[in-house]
Steps between C-alpha positions, in 0.01 A plus 500: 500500500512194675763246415334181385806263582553653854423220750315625867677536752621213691342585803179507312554160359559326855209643637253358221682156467485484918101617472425273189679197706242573779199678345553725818647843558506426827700188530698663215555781733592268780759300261694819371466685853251751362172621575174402357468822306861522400454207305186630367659802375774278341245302300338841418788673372598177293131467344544867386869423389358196284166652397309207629336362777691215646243432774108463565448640817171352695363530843721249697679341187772630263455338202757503155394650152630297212783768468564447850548121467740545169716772680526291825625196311791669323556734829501178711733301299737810435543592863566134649726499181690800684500364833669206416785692285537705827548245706746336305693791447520586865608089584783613205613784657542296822224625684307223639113523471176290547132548452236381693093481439255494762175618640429837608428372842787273550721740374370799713468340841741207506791558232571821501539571853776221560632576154805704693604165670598388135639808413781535795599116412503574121584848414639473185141350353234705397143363532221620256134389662211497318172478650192368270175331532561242200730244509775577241701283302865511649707393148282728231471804754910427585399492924773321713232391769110516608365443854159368411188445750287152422432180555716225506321339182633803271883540711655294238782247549784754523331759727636525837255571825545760693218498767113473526242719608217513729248791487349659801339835622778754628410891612726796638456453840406928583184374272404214845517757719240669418308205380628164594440160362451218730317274271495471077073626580647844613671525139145608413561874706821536257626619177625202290759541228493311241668381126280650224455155289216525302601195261570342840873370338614517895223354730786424775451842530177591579365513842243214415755226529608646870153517602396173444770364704428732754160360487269811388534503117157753491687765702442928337753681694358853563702582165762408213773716326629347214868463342629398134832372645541337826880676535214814580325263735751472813613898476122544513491268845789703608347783480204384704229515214377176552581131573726311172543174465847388606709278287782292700842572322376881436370626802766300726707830587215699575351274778856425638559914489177572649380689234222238415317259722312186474188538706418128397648118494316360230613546126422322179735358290475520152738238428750709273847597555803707364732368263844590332536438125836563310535529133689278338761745357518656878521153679918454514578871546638590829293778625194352405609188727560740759189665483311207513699353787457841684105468442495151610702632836236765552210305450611229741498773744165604432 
């Protein structure tokens, strides 16, 4: 008989409050370093544990039941409850820690592969990075920092710049051998990859804004292949499935590497930028001065 005042099990509980937070086992999946199905399973096995369905599930939209909505509320609100404890128990015990929101994208292809430069200067501080689509409030979800992509209208007085960005077509360069572009017009013989949008929240991103200023907005390539995240964009480029659209600060290693070219000069700006927000709890500690000062050193490098 099952126990009625056993709770699920903790993994369980992560994985629906990560998948409520995004109405998406995938990003869930990409949050919590899982796969699409794991996270599936997870919500499974906690709908059987509960004896309800927490979730509608519709063609291209994950949707939640009224039980869904009551469980994610107390779920939420319990586990940023536990976070925070953590991390004050860990600052207690001496061990210095700070926690970071971002994008998926920034975090994938510009953060995380210079995050070792800030580890060999601060060892003895652990960094917890958490990549979401929403903005989150730093003080009630107890975050140290967020690196937040906008315009300058909605930066806020106390948000520090880090760079802008300029958007442009970029390509592995085995995919021009075979079939190179001399002109934007021969973009119609290739593959374009673009940023599934269909509320069209991120029109920087769509290959509209680049063809105008490349001066053939009605341009059908021969085909499209389509991406929910655009941190699955560039690998896709990479990989030579197509021709991404290139964002300045993220693709930057990849065309000085080689890995990524630029057949093009023009790009479209879409007048946003990257910014650096500390809480205010977080702004007179330390390491999160360091951090910052060790993002603002990157980023003036590129």
């Amino acid at each position: 008989m099952r126990n009625r005042n056993a709770l699920p099990p903790m993994d369980l509980l992560v994985g629906f409050e990560a998948a409520a937070r995004h109405l998406s086992f995938t990003k869930a999946g990409e949050e919590l370093f899982l796969t699409q199905s794991a996270v599936s399973r997870q919500i499974k096995d906690l709908e059987d544990e509960l004896g309800v369905a927490l979730f509608h599930r519709r063609h291209r939209a994950l949707l939640l039941t009224e039980a869904g909505k009551q469980f994610y509320a107390a779920t939420a609100q319990v586990l940023t409850t536990m976070r925070s404890a953590t991390e004050r128990l860990r600052s207690q015990a001496g061990k210095k820690a700070l926690s970071v929101t971002t994008t998926h994208s920034f975090a994938a292809l510009w953060l995380i592969p210079r995050l070792a430069g800030f580890t060999r200067m601060h060892p003895g501080v652990d960094v917890r990075i958490t990549a979401d689509t929403r903005v989150q409030d730093l003080e009630r979800d107890g975050l140290d920092l967020a690196i937040r992509h906008g315009p300058a209208s909605l930066a806020g007085s106390h948000a520090i710049r880090l760079f802008g960005e300029r958007v442009f077509p970029v390509c592995s360069p085995d995919l021009l051998k075979s079939n190179p572009l001399k002109k934007p017009a021969d973009l119609v013989r290739h593959v374009l990859l673009q940023y599934d949008d269909p509320e069209g929240r991120h029109p920087w991103l769509h290959w509209k804004a680049w063809l105008e200023v490349a001066g053939i907005p009605e341009l059908r390539p021969a085909r499209t292949l389509s991406f929910s995240g655009y941190e699955q964009i560039i690998p896709a480029a990479l990989a030579g499935h197509g021709i991404a659209l290139g964002r300045t600060p993220l693709v930057k290693d990849l065309l000085a590497s080689g890995e990524l070219v630029a057949p093009f000069s023009s790009s479209a700006d879409p007048a946003r930028a990257y910014y650096v927000i500390m809480s205010q709890r977080a702004a007179a500690r330390a390491e999160v001065a360091g951090f910052v000062a060790w993002l603002r050193q990157e980023a003036a490098q590129g």
